[in-house]
Coordinates of C-alpha atoms and ligand atoms in Angstrom, one line a residue:
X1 CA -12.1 30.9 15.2
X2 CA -8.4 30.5 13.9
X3 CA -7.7 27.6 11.4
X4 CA -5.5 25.8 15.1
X5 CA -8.4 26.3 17.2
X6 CA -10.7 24.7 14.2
X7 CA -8.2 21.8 14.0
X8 CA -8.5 21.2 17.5
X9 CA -12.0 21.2 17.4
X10 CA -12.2 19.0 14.5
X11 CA -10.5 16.5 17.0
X12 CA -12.3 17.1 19.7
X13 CA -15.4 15.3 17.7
X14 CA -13.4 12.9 16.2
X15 CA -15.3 9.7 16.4
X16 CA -11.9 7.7 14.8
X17 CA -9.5 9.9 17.5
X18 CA -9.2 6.6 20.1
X19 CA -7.7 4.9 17.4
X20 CA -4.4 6.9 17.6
X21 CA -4.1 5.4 21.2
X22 CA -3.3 1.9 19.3
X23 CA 0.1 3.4 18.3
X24 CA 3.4 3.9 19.6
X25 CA 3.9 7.1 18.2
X26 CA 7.3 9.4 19.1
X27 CA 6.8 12.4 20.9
X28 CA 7.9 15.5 18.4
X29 CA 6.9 13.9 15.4
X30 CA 4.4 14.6 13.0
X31 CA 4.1 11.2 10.9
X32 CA 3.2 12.3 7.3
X33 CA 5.0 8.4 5.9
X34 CA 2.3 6.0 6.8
X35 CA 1.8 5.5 3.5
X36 CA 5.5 3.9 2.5
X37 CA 6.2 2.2 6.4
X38 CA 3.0 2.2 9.2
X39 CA 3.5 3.4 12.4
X40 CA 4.1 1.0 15.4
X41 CA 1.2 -0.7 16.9
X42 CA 1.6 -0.7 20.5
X43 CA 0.4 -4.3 21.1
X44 CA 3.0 -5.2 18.3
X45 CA 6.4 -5.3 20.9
X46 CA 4.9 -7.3 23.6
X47 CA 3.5 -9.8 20.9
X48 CA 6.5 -10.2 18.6
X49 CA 8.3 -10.9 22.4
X50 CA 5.6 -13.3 23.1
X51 CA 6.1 -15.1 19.9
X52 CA 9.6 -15.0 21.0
X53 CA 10.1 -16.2 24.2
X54 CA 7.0 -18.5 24.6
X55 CA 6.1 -19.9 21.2
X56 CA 9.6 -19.9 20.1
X57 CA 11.8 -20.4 23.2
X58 CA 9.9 -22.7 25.3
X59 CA 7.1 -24.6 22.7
X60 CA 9.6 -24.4 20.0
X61 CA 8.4 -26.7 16.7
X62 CA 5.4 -28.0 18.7
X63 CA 4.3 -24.3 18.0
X64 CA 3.4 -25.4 14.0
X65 CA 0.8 -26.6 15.5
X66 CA 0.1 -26.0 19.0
X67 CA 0.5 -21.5 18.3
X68 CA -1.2 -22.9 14.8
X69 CA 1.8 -21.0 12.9
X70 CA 1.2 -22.9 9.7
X71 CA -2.1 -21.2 9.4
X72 CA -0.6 -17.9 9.8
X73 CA -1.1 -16.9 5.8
X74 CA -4.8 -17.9 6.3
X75 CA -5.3 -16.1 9.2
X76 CA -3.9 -12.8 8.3
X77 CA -5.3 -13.6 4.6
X78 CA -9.1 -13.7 6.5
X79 CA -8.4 -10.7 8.3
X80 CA -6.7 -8.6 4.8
X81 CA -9.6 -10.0 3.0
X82 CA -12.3 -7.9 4.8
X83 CA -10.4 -4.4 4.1
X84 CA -10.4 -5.3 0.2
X85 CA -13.7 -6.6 -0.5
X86 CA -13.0 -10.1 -0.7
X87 CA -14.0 -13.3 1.2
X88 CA -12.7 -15.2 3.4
X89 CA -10.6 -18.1 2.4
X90 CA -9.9 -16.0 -0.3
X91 CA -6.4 -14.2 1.0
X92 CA -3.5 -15.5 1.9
X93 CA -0.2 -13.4 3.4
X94 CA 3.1 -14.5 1.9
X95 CA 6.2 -13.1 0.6
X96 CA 6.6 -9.8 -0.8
X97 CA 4.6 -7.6 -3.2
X98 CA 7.1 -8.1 -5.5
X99 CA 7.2 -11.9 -5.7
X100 CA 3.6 -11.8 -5.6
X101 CA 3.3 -10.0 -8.5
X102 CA 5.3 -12.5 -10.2
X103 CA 2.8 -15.6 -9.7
X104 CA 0.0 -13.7 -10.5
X105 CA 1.3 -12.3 -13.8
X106 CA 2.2 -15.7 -14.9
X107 CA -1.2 -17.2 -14.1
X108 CA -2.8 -14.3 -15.5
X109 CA -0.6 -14.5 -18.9
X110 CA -1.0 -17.9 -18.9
X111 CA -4.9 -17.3 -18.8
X112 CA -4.9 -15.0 -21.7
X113 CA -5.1 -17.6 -24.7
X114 CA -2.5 -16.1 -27.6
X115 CA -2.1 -12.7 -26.2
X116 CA 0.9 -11.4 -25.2
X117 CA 0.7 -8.0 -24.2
X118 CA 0.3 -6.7 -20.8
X119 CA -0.4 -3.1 -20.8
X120 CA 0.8 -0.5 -17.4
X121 CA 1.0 2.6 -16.4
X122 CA 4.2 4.5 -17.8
X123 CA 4.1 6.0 -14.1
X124 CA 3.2 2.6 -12.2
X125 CA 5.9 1.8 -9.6
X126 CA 8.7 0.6 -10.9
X127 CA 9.1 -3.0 -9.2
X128 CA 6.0 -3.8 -10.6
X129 CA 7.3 -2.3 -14.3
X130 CA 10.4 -4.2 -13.3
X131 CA 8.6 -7.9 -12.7
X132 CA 6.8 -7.6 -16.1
X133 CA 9.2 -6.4 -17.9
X134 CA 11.5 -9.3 -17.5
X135 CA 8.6 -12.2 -17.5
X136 CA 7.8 -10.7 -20.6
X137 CA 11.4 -11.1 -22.3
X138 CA 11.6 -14.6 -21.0
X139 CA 7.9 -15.6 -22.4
X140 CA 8.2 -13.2 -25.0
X141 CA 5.8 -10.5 -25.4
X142 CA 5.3 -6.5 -24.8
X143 CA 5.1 -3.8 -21.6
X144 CA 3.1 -1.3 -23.0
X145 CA 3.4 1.9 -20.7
X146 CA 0.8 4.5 -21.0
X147 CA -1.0 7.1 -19.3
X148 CA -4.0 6.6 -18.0
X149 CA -6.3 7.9 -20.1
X150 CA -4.9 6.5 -23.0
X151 CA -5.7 3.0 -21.0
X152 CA -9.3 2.7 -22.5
X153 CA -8.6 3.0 -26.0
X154 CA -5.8 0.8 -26.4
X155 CA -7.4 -2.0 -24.5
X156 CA -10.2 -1.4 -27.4
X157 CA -7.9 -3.0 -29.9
X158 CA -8.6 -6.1 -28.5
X159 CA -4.8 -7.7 -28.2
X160 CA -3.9 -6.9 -24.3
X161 CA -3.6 -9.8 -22.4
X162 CA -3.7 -8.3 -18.5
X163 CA -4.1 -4.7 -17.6
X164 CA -1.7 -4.6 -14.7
X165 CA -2.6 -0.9 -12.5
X166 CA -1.7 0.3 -9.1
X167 CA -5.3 1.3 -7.6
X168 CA -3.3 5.2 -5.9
X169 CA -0.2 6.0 -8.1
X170 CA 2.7 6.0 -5.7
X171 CA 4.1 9.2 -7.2
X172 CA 0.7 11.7 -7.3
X173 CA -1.6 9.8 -5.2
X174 CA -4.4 9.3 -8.0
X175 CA -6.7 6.8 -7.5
X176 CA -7.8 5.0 -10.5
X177 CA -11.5 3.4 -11.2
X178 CA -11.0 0.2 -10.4
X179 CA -14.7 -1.0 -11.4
X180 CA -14.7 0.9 -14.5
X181 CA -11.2 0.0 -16.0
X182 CA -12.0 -3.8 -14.8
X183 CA -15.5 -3.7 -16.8
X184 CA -13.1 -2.1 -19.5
X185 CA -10.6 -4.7 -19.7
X186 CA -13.0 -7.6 -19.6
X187 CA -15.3 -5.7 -22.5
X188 CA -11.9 -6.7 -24.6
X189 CA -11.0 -9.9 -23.1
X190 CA -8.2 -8.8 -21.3
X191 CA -7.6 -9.8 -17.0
X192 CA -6.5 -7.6 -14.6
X193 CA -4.2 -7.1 -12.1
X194 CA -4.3 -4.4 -9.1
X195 CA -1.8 -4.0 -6.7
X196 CA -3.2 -2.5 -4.2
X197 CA -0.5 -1.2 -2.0
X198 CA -0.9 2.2 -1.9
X199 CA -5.4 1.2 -1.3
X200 CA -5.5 -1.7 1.2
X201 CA -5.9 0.1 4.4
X202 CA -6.5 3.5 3.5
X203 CA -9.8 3.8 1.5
X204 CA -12.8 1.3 1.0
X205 CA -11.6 -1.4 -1.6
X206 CA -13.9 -4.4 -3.3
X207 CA -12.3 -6.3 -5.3
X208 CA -15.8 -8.3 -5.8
X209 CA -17.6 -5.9 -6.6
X210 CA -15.2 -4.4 -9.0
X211 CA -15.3 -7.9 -10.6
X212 CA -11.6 -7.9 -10.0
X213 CA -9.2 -11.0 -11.6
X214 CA -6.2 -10.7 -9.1
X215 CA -4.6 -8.4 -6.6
X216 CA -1.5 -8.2 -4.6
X217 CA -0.6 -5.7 -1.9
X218 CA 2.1 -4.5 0.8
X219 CA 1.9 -5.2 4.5
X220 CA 4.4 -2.4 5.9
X221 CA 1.9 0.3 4.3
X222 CA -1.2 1.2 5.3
X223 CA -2.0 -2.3 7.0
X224 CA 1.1 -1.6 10.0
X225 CA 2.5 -5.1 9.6
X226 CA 6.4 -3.0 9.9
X227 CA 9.4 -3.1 7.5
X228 CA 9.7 -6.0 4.8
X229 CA 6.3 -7.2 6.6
X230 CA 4.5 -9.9 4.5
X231 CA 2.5 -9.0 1.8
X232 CA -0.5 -10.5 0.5
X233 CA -2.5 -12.1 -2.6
X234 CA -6.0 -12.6 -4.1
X235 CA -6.8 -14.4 -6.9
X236 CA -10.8 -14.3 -7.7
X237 CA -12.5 -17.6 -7.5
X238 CA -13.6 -18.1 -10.3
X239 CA -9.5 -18.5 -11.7
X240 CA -7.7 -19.7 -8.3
X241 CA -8.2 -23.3 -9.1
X242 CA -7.4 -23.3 -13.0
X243 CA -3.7 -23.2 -12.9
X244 CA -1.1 -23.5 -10.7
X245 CA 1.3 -20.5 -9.9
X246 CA 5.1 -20.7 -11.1
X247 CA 6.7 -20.5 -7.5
X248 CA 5.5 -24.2 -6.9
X249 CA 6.7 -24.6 -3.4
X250 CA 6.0 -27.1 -0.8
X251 CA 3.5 -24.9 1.8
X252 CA 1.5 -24.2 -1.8
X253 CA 1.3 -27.9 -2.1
X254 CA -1.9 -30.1 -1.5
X255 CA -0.5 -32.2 0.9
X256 CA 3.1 -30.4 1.6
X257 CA 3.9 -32.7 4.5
X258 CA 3.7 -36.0 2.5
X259 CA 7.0 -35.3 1.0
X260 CA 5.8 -36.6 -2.5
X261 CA 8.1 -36.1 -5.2
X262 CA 5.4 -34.5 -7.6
X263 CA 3.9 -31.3 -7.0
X264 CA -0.1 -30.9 -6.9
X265 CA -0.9 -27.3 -6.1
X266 CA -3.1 -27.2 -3.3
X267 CA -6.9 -26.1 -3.5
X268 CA -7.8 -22.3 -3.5
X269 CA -5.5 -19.5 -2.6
X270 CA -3.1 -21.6 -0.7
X271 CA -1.6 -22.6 -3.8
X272 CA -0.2 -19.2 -4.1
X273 CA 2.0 -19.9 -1.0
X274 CA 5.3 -20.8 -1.7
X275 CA 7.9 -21.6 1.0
X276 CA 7.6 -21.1 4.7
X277 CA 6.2 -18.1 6.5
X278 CA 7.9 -16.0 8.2
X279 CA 6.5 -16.3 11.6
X280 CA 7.2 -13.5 13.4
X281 CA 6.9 -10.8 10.7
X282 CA 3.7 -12.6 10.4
X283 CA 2.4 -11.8 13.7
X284 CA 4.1 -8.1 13.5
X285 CA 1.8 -7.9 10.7
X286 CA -1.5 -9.7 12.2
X287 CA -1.1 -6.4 14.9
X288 CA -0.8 -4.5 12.0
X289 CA -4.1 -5.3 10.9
X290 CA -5.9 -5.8 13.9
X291 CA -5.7 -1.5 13.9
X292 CA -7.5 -1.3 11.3
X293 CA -10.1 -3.9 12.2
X294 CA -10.4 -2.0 15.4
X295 CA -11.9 0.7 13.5
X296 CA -15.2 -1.4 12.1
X297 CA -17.3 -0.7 15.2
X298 CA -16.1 2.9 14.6
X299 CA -17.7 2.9 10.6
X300 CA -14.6 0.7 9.2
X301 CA -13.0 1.8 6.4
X302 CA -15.6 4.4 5.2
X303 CA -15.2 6.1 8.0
X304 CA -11.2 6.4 7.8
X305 CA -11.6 7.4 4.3
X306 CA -13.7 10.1 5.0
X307 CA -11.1 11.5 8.0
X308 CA -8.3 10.6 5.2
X309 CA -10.3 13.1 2.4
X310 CA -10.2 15.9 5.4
X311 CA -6.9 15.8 6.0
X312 CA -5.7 16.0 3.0
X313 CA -8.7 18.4 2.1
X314 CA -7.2 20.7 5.0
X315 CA -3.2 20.4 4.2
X316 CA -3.9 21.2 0.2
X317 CA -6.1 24.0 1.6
X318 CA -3.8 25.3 4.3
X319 CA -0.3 24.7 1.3
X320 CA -2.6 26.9 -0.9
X321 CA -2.9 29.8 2.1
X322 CA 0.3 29.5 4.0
X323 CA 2.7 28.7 1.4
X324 CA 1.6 30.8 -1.6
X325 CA 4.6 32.2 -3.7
X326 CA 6.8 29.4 -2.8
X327 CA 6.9 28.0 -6.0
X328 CA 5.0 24.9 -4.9
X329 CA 2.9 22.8 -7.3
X330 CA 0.2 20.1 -6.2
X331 CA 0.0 17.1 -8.4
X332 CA -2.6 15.4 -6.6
X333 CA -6.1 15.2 -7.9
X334 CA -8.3 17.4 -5.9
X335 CA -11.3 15.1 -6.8
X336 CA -12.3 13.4 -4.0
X337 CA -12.8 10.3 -6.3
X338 CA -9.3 10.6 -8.0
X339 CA -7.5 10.6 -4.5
X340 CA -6.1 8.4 -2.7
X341 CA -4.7 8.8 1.1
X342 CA -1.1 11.0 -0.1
X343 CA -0.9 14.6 -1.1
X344 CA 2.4 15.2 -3.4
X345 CA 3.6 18.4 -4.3
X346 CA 6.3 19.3 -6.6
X347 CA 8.9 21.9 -6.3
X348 CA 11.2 22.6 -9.2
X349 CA 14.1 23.3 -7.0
X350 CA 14.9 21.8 -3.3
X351 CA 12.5 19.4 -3.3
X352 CA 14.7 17.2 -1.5
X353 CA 16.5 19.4 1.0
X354 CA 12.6 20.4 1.8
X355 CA 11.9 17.2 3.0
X356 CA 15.1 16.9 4.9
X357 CA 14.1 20.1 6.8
X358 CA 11.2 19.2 7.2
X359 CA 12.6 15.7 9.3
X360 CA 14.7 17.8 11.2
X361 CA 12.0 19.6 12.3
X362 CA 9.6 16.1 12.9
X363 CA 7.9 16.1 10.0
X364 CA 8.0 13.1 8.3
X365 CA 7.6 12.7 4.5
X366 CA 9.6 11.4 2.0
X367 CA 11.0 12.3 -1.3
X368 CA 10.7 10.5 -4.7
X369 CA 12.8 11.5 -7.5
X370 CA 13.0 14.0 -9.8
X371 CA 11.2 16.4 -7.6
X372 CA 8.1 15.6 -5.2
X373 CA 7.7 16.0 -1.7
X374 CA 5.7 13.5 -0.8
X375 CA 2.9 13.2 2.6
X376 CA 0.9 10.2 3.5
X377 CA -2.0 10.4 5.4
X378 CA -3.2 7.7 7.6
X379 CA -6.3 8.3 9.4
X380 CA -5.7 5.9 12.2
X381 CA -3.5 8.4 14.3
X382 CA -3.3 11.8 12.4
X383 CA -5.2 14.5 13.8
X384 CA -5.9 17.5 12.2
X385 CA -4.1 19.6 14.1
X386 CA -0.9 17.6 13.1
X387 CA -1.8 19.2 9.9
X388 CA -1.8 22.4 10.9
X389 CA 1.3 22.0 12.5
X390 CA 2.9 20.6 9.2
X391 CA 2.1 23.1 7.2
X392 CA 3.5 25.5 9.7
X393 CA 6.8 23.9 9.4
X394 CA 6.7 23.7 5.5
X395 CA 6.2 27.3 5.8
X396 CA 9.1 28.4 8.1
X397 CA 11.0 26.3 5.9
X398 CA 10.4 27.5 3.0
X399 CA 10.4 31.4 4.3
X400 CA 13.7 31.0 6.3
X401 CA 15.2 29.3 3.3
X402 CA 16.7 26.7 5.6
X403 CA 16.2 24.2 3.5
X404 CA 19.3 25.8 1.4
X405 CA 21.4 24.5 4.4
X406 CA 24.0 21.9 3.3
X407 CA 22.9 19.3 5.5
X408 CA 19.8 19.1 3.7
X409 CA 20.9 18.4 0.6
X410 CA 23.7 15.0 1.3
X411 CA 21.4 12.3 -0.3
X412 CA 21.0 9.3 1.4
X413 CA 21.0 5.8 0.3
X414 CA 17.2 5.3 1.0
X415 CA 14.8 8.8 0.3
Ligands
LIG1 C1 5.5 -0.3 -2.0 C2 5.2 -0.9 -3.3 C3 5.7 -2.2 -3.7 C4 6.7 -2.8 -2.8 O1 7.1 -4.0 -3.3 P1 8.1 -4.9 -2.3 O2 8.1 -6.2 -3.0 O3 7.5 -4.9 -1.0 O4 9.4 -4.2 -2.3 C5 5.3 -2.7 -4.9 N1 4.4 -2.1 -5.7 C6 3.9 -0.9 -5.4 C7 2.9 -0.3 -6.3 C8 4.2 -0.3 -4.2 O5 3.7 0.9 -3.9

């Protein structure tokens, strides 16, 4: 049997293949970007019209209450909250990644007694280098950047105030030990903070069971909820009600609709709301979700993860056979416990104009600078014979030298 017709069959016995069905996928395209903005759920149009025209248009503020869009965070925080491992009441869907990372640094500095270090990954994404670097200079202290094996020993010194980590680097797709750097940082008395953007979704996260302080994540990822979608928080119980977070706005108050002058942060993670929710990215996001909750009866999360390891089992395997001599270098871990859902390759030259070529063809990854070609893999609707049919593009590409073409290599504004 050829490696197509074992791709096919591979699909034919997919248990998870249904799922694909939830999507509104383009004909022609292989989706290999699932991983930086989620496909369309199909039940997403008609509901963002609904939301629209009826809750909007006709019950128009009535719909607060009556659609119960003030409970929106909750809602989509209950349903996050059992793809990461946490409880419910425990979640709430607000604002972006970014801006979540903000409150929970604060809270999580402010935790740490006299320490004043927070200590990241030199390869960590840089919004989230970004946010700390700048609460640090205005409440003084250090970003300390290292790799991530020289994580363990520096907590040891006993002076880090919050290890702040991205579960599956952005850039070569490891997944770190969230249970075992967690039991490392608390060993030294330091929190810690995952963002989980490039996890929630796309392999089995539990943030209890990892003893977890905070975490943040993205909605437009793996979790569908489309571009600039909400993004969401957790804060552990046993710190949610100890401080307030800085962003003290009025939907994170106790009783916001009293209009009291003071602010008292609400109870629990609601406090970590700030200002209105955005309703209708809200319920793009809630459809979002509800794809990946339609896979529980199916095995949940394991059983994407285990789809997500053969895919990108099969494209590293097939890039090794059908692209040899093409100069291409993986950088993801090919432990299946150092990997999360992505498979990044480098290329010293082209590595842009590849990935152009490749989108003109329908192949959708993306490019992060200096040189990777990045390829996200999302279980929900890839099939293994889209695989196949990837790498059989990268190939051509690369043979025919295509990618040399001056089209391919205008850089646009967003890679
Ligand atoms: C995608 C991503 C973000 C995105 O942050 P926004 O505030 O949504 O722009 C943040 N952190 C990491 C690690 C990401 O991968």
């Amino acid at each position: 049997m050829n490696t197509r017709d074992h791709c096919l069959a591979l699909d034919a016995r997919d248990p998870l293949a249904p799922l694909r069905d939830q999507f509104v996928l383009p004909a022609g395209v292989i989706y290999l970007d699932g991983n930086s903005l989620g496909a369309l759920p199909a039940a997403a149009p008609e509901r963002i019209a609904q939301v629209v025209r009826e809750e909007w248009g006709h019950d128009l503020i009535r719909s607060w209450n009556s659609a119960g869009w003030i409970h929106l965070p909750q809602r989509v925080g209950d349903k996050i909250a059992r793809l990461i491992g946490a409880r419910p009441g425990e979640v709430v869907a607000a604002d972006s990644t970014s801006v979540n990372l903000y409150k929970v640094l604060n809270v999580a500095l402010a935790l740490a007694g006299g320490r004043r270090v927070i200590v990241s990954e030199r390869s960590n994404f840089p919004t989230d280098l970004y946010i700390a670097e700048e609460l640090l200079r205005a409440r003084g202290g250090e970003l300390l950047l290292l790799e991530h094996d020289q994580i363990g020993p520096r907590l040891r010194q006993g002076d880090v105030a919050v290890l702040m980590l991205t579960q599956v680097n952005y850039r070569t797709g490891r997944l770190l030990d969230m249970a075992a750097l967690t039991a490392a940082a608390h060993a030294n008395g330091t929190l810690t903070v995952w963002d989980l953007a490039h996890s929630a979704g796309a392999l089995r996260v539990d943030l209890h069971a990892a003893n977890a302080d905070f975490a943040i994540g993205c909605g437009y990822k793996y979790l569908n909820g489309g571009p600039g979608a909400p993004a969401f928080v957790w804060v552990h119980p046993r710190h949610v009600d100890r401080l307030p977070q800085p962003l003290a706005g009025w939907m994170g108050h106790a009783s916001g609709f009293h209009f009291a002058p003071g602010y008292a942060p609400a109870a629990g993670i609601t406090r970590y709301l700030c200002g209105t929710p955005p309703v209708i990215g809200m319920a793009a996001l809630e459809c979002g979700v509800d794809t990946l909750l339609a896979a529980e009866p199916l095995g949940g999360i394991a059983a994407l993860r285990a789809k997500s390891l053969a895919l990108t089992d099969l494209f590293l395997r097939l890039v090794e056979q059908r692209c040899a001599g093409h100069s291409l270098v993986n950088i993801t871990p090919t432990e299946h416990a150092h990997r999360g859902s992505q498979v990044c390759l480098t290329r010293a030259e082209g590595a842009y104009a590849l990935v152009q070529a490749l989108i003109a063809r329908g192949v959708i990854g993306d490019f992060r600078a200096p040189d990777v070609l990045r390829f996200g893999f999302t279980p929900l609707y890839l099939r293994f014979v889209d695989v196949w049919n990837a790498v059989e593009h990268l190939h051509k590409v690369l043979a025919s030298g295509e990618w040399k073409d001056a089209r391919f290599n205008q850089r646009s504004a967003v890679t």
